[in-house]
PDB file of C-alpha atoms in Angstrom:
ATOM      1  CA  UNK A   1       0.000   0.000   0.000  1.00 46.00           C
ATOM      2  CA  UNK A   2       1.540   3.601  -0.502  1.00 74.00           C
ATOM      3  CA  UNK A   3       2.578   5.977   2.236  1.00 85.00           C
ATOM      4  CA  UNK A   4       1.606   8.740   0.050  1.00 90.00           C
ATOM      5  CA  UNK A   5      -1.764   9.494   1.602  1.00 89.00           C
ATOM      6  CA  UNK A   6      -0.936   9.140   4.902  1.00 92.00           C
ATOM      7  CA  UNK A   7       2.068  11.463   4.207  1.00 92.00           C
ATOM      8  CA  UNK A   8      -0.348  14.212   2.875  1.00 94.00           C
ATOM      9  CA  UNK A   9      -3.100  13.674   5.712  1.00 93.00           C
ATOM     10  CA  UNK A  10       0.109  14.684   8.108  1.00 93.00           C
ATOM     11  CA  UNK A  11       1.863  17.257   6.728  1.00 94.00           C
ATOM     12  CA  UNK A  12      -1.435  18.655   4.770  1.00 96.00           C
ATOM     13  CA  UNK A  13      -0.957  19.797   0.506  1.00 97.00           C
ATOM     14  CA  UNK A  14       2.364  19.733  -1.149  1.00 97.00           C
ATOM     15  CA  UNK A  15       4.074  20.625  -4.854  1.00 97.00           C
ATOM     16  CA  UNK A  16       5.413  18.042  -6.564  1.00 96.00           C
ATOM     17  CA  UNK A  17       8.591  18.140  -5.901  1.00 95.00           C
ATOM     18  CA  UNK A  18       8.004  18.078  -2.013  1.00 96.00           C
ATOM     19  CA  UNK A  19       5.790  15.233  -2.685  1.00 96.00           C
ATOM     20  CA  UNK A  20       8.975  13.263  -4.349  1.00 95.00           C
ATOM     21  CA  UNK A  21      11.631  14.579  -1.513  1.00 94.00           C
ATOM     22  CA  UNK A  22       8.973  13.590   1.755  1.00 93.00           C
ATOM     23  CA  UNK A  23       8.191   9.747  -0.044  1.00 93.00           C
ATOM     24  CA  UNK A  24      11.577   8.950  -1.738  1.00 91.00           C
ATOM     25  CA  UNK A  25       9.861   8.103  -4.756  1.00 91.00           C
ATOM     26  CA  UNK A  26      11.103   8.744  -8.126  1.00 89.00           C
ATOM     27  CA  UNK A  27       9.081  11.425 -10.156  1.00 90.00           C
ATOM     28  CA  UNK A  28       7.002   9.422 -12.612  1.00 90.00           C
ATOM     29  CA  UNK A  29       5.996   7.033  -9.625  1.00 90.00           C
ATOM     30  CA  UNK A  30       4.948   9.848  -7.301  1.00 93.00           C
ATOM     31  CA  UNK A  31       3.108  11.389  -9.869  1.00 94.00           C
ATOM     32  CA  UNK A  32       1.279   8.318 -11.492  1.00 92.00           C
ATOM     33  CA  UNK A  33       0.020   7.768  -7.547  1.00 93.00           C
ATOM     34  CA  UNK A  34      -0.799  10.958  -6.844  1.00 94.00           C
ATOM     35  CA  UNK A  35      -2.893  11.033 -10.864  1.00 93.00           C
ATOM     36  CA  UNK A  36      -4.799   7.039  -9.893  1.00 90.00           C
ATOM     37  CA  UNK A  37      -5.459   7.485  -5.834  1.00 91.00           C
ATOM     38  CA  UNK A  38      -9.267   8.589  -4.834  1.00 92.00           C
ATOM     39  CA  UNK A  39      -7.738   9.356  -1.703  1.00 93.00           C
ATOM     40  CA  UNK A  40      -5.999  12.253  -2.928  1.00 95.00           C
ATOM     41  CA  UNK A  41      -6.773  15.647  -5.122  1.00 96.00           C
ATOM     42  CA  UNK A  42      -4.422  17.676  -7.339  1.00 96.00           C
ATOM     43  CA  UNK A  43      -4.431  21.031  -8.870  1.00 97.00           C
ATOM     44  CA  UNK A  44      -1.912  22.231 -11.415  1.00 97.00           C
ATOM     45  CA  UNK A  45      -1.574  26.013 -11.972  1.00 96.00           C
ATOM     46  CA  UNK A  46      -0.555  27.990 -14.649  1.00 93.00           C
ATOM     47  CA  UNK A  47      -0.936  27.011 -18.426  1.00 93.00           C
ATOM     48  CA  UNK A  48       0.276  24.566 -21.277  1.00 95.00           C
ATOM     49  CA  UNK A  49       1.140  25.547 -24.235  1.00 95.00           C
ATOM     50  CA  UNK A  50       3.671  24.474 -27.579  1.00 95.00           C
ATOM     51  CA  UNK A  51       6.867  24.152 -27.627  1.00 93.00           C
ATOM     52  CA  UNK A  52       8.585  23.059 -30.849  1.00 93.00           C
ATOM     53  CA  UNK A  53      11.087  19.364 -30.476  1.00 89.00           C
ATOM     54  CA  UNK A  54      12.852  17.581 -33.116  1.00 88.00           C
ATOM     55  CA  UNK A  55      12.705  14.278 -30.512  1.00 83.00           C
ATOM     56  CA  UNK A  56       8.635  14.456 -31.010  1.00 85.00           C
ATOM     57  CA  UNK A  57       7.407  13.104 -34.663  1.00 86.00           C
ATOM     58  CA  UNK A  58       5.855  16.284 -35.973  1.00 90.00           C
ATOM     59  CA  UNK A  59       7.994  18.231 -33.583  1.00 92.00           C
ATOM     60  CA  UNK A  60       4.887  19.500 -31.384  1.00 94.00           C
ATOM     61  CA  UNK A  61       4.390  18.714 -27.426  1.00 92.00           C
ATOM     62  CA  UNK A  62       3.485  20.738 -25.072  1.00 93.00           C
ATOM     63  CA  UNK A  63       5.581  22.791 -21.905  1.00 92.00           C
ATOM     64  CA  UNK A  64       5.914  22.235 -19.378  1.00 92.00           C
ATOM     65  CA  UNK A  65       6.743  18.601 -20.122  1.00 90.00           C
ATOM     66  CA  UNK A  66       4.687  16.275 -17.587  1.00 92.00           C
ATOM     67  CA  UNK A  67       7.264  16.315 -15.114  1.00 91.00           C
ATOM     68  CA  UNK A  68       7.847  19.440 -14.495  1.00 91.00           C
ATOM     69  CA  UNK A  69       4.362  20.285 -14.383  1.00 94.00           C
ATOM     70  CA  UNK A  70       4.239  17.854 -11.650  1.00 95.00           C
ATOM     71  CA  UNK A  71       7.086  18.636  -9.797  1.00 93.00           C
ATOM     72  CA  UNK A  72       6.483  22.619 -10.063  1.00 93.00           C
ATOM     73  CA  UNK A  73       2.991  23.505 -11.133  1.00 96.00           C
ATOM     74  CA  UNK A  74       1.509  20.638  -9.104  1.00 97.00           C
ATOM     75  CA  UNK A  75      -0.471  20.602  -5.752  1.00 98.00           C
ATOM     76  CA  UNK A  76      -1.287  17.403  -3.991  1.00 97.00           C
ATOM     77  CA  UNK A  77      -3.166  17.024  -0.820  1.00 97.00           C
ATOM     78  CA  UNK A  78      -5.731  14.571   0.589  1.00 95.00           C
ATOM     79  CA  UNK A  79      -9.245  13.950   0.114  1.00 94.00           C
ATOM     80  CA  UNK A  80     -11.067  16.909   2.220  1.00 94.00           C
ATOM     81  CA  UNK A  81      -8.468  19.184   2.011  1.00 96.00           C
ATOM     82  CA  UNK A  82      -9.880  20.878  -0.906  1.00 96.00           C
ATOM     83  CA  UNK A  83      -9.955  23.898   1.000  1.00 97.00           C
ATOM     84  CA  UNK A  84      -5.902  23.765   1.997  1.00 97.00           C
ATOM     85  CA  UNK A  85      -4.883  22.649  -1.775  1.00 97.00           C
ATOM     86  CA  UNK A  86      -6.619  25.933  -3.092  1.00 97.00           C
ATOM     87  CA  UNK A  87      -4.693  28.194  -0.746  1.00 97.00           C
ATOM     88  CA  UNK A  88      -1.612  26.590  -1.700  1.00 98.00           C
ATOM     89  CA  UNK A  89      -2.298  26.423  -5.237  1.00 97.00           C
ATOM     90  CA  UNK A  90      -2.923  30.111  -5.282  1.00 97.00           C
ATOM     91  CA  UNK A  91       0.334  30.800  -3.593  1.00 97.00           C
ATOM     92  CA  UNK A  92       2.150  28.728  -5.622  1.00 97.00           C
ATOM     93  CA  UNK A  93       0.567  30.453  -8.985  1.00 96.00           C
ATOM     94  CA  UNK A  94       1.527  33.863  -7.312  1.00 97.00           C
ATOM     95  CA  UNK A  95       4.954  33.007  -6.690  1.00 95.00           C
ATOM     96  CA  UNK A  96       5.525  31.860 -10.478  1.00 95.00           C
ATOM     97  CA  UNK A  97       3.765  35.006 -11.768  1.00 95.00           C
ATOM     98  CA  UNK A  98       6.257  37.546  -9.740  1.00 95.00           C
ATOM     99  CA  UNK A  99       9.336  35.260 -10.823  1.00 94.00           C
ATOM    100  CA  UNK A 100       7.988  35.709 -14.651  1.00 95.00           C
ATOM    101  CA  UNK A 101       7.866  39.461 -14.043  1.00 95.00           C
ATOM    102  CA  UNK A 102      10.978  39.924 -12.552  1.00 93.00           C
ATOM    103  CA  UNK A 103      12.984  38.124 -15.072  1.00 94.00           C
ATOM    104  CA  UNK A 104      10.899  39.976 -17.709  1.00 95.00           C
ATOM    105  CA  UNK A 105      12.031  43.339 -16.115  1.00 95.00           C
ATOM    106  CA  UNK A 106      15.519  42.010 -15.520  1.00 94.00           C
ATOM    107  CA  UNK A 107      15.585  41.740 -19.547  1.00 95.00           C
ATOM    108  CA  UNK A 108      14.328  45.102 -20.225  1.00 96.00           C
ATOM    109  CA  UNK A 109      17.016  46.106 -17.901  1.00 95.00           C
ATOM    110  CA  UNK A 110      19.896  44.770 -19.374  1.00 95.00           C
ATOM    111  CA  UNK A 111      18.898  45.593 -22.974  1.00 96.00           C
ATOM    112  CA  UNK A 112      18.278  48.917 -21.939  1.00 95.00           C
ATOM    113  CA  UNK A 113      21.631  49.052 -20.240  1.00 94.00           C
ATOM    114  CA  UNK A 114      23.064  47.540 -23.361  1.00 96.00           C
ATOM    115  CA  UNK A 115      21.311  49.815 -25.993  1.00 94.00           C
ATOM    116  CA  UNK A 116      22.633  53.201 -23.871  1.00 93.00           C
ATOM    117  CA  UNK A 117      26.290  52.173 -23.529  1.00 94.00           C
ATOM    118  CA  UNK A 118      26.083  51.813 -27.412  1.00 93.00           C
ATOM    119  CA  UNK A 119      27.212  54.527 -29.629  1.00 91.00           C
ATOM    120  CA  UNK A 120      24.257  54.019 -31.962  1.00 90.00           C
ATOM    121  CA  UNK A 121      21.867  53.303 -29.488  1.00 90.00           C
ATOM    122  CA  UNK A 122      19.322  55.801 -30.672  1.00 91.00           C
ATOM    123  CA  UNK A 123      19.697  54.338 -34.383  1.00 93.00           C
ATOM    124  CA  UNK A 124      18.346  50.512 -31.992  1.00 93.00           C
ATOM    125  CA  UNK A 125      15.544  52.600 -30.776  1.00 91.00           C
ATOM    126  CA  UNK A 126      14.690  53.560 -34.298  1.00 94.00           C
ATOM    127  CA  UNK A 127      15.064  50.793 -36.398  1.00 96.00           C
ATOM    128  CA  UNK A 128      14.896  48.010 -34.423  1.00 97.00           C
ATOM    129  CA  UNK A 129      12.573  45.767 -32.440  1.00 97.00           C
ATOM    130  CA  UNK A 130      13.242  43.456 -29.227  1.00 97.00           C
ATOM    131  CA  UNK A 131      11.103  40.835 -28.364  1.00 98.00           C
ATOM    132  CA  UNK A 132      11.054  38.857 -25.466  1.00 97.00           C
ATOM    133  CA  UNK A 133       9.311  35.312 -26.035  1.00 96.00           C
ATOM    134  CA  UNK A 134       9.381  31.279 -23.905  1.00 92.00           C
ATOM    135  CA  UNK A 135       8.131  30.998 -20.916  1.00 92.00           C
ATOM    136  CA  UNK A 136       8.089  34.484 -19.825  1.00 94.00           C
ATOM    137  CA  UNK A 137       5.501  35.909 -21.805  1.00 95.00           C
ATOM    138  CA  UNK A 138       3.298  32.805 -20.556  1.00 95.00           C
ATOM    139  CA  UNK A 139       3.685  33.588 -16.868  1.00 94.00           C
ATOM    140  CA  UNK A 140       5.314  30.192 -16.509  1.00 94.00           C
ATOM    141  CA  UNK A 141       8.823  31.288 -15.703  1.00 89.00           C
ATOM    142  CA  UNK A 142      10.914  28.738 -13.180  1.00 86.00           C
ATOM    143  CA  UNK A 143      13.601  29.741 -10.740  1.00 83.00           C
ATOM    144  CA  UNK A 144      14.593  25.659 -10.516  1.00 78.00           C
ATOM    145  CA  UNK A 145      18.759  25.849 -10.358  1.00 73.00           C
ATOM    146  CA  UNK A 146      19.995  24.407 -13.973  1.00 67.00           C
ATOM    147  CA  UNK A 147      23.389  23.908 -15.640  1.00 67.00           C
ATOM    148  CA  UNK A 148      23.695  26.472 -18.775  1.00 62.00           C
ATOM    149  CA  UNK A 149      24.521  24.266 -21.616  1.00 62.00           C
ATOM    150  CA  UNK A 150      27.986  26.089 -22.809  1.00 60.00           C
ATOM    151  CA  UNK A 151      29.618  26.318 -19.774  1.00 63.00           C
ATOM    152  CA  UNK A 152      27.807  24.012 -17.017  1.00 63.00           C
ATOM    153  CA  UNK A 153      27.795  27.269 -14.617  1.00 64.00           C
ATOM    154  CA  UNK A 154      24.249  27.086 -12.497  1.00 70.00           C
ATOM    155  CA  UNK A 155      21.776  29.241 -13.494  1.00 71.00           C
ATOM    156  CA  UNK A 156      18.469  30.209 -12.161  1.00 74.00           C
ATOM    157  CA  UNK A 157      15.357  28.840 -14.231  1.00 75.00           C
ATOM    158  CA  UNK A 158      14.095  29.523 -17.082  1.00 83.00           C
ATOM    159  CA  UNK A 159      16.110  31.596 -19.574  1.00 87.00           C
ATOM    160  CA  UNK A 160      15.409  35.083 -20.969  1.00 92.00           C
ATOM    161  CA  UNK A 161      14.772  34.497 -24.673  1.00 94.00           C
ATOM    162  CA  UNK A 162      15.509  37.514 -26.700  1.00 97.00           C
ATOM    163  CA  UNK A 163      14.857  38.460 -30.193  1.00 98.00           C
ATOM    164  CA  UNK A 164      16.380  41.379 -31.713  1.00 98.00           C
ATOM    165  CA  UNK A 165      14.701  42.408 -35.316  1.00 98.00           C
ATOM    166  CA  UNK A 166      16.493  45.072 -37.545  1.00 97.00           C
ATOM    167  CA  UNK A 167      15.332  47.144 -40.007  1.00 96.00           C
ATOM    168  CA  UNK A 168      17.976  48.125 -42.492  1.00 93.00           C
ATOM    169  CA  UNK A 169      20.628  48.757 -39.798  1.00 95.00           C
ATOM    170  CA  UNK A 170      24.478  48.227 -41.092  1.00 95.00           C
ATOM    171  CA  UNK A 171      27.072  45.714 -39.519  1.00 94.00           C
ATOM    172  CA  UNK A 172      28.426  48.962 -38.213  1.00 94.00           C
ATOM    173  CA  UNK A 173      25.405  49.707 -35.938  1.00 95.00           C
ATOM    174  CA  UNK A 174      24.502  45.930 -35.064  1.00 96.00           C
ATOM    175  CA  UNK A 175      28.356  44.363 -34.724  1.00 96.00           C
ATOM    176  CA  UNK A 176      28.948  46.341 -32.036  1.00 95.00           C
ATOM    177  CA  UNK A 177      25.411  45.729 -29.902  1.00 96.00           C
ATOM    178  CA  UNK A 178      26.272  42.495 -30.144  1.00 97.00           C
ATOM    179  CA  UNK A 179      29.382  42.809 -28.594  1.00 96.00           C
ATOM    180  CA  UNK A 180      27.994  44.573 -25.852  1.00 96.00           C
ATOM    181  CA  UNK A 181      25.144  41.966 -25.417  1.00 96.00           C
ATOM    182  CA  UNK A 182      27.218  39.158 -25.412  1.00 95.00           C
ATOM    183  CA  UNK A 183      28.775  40.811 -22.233  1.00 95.00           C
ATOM    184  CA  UNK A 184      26.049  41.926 -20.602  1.00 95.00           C
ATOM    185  CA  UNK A 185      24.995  38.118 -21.246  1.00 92.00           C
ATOM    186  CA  UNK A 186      28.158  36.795 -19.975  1.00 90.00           C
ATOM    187  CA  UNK A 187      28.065  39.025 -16.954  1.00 91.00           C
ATOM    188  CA  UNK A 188      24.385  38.168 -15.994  1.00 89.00           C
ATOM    189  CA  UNK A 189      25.638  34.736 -15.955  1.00 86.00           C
ATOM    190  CA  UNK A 190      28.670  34.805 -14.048  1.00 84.00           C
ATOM    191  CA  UNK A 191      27.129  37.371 -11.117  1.00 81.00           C
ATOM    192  CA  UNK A 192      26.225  35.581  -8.461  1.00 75.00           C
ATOM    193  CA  UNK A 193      23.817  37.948  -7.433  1.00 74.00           C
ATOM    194  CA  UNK A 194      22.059  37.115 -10.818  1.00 81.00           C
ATOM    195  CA  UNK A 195      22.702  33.896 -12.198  1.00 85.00           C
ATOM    196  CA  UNK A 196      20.288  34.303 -15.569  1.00 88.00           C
ATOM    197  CA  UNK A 197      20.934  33.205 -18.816  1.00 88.00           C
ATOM    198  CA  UNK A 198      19.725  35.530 -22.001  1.00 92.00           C
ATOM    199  CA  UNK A 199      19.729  33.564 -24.884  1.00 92.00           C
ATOM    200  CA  UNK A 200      19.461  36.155 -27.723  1.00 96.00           C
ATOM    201  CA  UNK A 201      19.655  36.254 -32.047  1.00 97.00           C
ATOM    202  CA  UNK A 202      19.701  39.224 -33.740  1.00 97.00           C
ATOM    203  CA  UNK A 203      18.048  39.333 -37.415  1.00 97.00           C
ATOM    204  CA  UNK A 204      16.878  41.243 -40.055  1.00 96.00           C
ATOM    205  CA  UNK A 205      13.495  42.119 -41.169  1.00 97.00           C
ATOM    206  CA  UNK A 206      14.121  40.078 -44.779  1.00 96.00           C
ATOM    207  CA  UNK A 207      14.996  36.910 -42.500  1.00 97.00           C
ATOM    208  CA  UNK A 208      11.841  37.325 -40.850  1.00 98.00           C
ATOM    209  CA  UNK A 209       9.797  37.417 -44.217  1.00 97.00           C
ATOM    210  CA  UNK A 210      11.792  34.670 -45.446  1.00 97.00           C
ATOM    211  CA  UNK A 211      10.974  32.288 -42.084  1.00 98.00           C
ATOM    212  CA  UNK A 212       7.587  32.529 -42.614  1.00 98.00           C
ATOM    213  CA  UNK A 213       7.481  30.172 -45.584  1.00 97.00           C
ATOM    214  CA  UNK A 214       7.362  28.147 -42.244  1.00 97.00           C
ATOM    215  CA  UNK A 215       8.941  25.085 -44.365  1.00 94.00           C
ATOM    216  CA  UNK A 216      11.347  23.994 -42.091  1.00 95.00           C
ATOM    217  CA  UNK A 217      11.933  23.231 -38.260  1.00 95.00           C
ATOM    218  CA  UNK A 218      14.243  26.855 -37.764  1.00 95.00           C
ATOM    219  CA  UNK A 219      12.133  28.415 -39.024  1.00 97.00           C
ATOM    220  CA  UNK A 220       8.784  26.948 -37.426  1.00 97.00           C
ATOM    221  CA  UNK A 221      10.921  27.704 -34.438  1.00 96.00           C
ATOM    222  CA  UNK A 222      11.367  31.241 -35.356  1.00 97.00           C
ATOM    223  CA  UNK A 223       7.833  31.713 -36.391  1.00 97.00           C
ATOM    224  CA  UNK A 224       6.378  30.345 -33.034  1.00 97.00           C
ATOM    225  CA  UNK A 225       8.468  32.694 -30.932  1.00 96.00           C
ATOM    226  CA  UNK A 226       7.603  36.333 -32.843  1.00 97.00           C
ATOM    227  CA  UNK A 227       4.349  34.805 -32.855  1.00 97.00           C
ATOM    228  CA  UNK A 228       4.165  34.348 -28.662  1.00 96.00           C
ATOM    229  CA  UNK A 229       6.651  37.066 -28.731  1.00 97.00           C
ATOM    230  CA  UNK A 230       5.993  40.560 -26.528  1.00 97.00           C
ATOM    231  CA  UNK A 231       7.628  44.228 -27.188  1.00 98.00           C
ATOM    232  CA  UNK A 232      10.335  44.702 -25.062  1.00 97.00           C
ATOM    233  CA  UNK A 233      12.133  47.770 -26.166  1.00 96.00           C
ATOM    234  CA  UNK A 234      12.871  49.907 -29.653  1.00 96.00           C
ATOM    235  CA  UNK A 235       9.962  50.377 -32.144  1.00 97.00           C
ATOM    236  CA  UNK A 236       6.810  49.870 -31.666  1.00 97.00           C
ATOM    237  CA  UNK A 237       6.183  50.800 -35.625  1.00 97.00           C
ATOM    238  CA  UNK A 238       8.305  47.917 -36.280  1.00 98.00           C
ATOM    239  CA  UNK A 239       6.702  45.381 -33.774  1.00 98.00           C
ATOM    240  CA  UNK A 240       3.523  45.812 -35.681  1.00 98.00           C
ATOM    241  CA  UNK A 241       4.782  45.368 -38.636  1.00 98.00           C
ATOM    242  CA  UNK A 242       6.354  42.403 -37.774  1.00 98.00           C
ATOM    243  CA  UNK A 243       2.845  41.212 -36.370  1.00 98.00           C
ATOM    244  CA  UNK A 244       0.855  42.211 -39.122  1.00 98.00           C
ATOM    245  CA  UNK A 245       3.677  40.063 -41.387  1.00 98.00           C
ATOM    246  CA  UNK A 246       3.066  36.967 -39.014  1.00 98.00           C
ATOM    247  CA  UNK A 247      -1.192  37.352 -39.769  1.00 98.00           C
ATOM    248  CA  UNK A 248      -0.575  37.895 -42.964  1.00 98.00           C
ATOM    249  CA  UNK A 249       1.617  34.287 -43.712  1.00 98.00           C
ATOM    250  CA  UNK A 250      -1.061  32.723 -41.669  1.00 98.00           C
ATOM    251  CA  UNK A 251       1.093  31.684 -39.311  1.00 98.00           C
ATOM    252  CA  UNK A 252      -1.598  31.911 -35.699  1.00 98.00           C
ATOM    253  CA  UNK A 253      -3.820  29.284 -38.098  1.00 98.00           C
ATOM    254  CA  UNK A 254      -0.524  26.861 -38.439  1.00 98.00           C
ATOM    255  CA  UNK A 255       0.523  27.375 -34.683  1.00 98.00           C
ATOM    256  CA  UNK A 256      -3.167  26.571 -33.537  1.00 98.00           C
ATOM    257  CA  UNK A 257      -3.268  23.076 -35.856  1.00 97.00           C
ATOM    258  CA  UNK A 258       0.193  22.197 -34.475  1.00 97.00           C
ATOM    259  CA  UNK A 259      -1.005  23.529 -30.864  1.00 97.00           C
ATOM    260  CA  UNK A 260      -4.403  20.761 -31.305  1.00 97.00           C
ATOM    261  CA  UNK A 261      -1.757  18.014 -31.980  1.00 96.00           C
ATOM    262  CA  UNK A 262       0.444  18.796 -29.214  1.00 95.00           C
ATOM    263  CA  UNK A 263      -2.505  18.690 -26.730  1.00 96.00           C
ATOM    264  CA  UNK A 264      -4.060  15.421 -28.220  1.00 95.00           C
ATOM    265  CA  UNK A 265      -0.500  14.002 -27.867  1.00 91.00           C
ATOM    266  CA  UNK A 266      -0.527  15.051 -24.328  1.00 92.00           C
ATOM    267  CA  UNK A 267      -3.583  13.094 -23.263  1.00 93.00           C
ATOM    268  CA  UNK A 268      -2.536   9.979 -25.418  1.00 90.00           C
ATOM    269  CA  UNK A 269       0.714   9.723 -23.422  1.00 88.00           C
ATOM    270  CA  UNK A 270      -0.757  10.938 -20.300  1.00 91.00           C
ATOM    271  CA  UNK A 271      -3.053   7.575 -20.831  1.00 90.00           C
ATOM    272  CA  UNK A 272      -0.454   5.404 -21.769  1.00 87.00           C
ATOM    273  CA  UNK A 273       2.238   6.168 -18.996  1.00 88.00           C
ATOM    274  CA  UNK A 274      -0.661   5.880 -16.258  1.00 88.00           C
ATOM    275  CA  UNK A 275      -1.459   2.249 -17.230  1.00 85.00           C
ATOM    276  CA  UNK A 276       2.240   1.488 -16.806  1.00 79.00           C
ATOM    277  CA  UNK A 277       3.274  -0.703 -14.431  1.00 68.00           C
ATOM    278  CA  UNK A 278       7.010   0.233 -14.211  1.00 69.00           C
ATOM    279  CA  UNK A 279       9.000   3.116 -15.554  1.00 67.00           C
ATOM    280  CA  UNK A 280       8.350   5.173 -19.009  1.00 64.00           C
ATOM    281  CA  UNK A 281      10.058   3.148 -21.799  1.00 61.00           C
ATOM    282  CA  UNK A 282      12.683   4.800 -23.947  1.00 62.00           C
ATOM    283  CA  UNK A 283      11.129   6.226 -26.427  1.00 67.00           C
ATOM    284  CA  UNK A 284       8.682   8.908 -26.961  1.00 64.00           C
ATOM    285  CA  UNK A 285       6.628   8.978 -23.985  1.00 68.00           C
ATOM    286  CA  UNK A 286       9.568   8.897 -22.084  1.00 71.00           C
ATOM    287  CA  UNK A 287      10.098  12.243 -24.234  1.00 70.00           C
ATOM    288  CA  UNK A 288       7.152  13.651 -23.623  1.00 72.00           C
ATOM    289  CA  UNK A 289       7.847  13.047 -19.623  1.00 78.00           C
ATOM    290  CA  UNK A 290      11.272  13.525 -18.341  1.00 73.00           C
ATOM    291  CA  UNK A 291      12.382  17.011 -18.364  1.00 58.00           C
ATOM    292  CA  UNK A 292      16.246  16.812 -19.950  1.00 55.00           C
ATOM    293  CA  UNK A 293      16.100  20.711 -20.721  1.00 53.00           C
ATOM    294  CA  UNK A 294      12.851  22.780 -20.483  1.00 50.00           C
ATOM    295  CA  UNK A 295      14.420  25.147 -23.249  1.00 57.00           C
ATOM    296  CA  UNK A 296      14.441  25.925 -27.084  1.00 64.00           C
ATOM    297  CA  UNK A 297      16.738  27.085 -29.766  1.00 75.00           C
ATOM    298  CA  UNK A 298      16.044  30.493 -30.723  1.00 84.00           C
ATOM    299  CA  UNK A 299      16.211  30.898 -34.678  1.00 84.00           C
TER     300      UNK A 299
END
């Protein structure tokens, strides 16, 4: 018989992740228990929504991957606590909504930072357009300590995805932003204090046009992230533009079919992995729920 209801009855609702450090239960077991037991209730917070995988056939699934969303977005509590799991779900959803602000803010910051120590920096106001996009602009940003790809260092969470769109500016005017972004990236990384990774591209407008043929996975990429994508600093004229472009190629029509898929992938696996009697095989489903890097290539 499991211990995890009469773990919740004495210590009362729990996330995920407290729920696999209190049992010593791996994830998927702690979470297909707490998904088949009457005795207990969940809530999970916040939203799904597409993210974009070459491991996936037809590269759509949805984020956070089902582990995650257990161990992070997930309340558990016993039967009768209904009451309790609210309250704790709404903290929870709070608490995930300031860190998505902050590192939002922190972004604007050190673009704006970036843009003013530049000696062209009005010219970026002008004739460019940053975007911030991922998990941000959802509300669903993480503060879960990760290893940055590149270098290993810890970093907190989610990543800052950044998307810099020019309009006719020269390598004279955009060489030398990057320069100073790459430090300001490098710096936000090493600080301990800060500990965030930006994760930036910087593009021109005819790149744009030409990734929304949407005929290939970079480019779907690309697509889905102007598409999700909010105005972070420069022009507004040009954000528009670049919105009105995305409407115009059809692309909120493609995102939705590939958004059905993703969710109707979800449930299938969500079905299959519950009737499992042991661990996720290695393949797909085991895709769609172990969490190996809750992050995407920016195109």
């Amino acid at each position: 018989m499991s211990a995890l209801p009469g773990i919740l009855r004495r210590r009362g609702p729990l996330i995920g992740k407290d729920v696999v450090n209190l049992s010593g239960l791996d994830s998927f077991t702690a979470w297909r228990e707490c998904s088949c037991s009457d005795q207990l209730r969940r809530r999970i917070v916040g939203r799904r929504y597409l993210r974009l995988d070459r491991r996936v056939k037809g590269y759509a699934r949805l984020s956070p991957s089902i582990m995650r969303e257990f161990l992070n977005y997930t309340v558990v509590g016993s039967a009768g606590t209904e009451e309790q799991i609210d309250q704790l779900a709404g903290r929870l959803a709070a608490g995930i909504h300031l860190i998505s602000r902050r590192k939002k803010e922190l972004a604007r910051e050190a673009i704006c930072r970036t843009v003013e120590s530049c000696e062209k920096g009005p010219l970026l106001g002008e004739q460019a357009c940053i975007i911030i996009a991922g998990d941000v602009v959802y509300g669903m940003a993480h503060d879960e300590s990760r290893p940055e790809p590149s270098t290993g260092e810890l970093v907190r969470g989610s990543d800052l995805d950044v998307i810099i769109v020019a309009d006719g500016l020269p390598p004279e005017v955009l060489t030398p932003f990057d320069e100073l972004l790459y430090r300001e990236k490098h710096s936000l990384l090493l600080n301990p204090a800060a500990r965030e990774e930006i994760d930036y591209v910087i593009k021109d407008l005819q790149t744009v046009q030409e990734q929304l043929k949407f005929d290939n996975f970079r480019a779907m990429v690309a697509c889905k992230i102007l598409e999700e994508g909010e105005f972070l600093y420069g022009s507004r004229p040009l954000y528009r533009r670049i919105k009105k472009l995305i409407e115009e190629a059809g692309i909120p029509e493609k995102l939705d079919r590939l958004r059905q898929k993703a969710q109707s992938g979800r449930l299938a696996a969500e079905k299959k992995l519950l009737a499992l009697a042991g661990s996720p095989p290695a393949d797909e489903l085991a895709t769609l729920f172990y969490t190996t890097e809750e992050r995407e290539e920016i195109f």
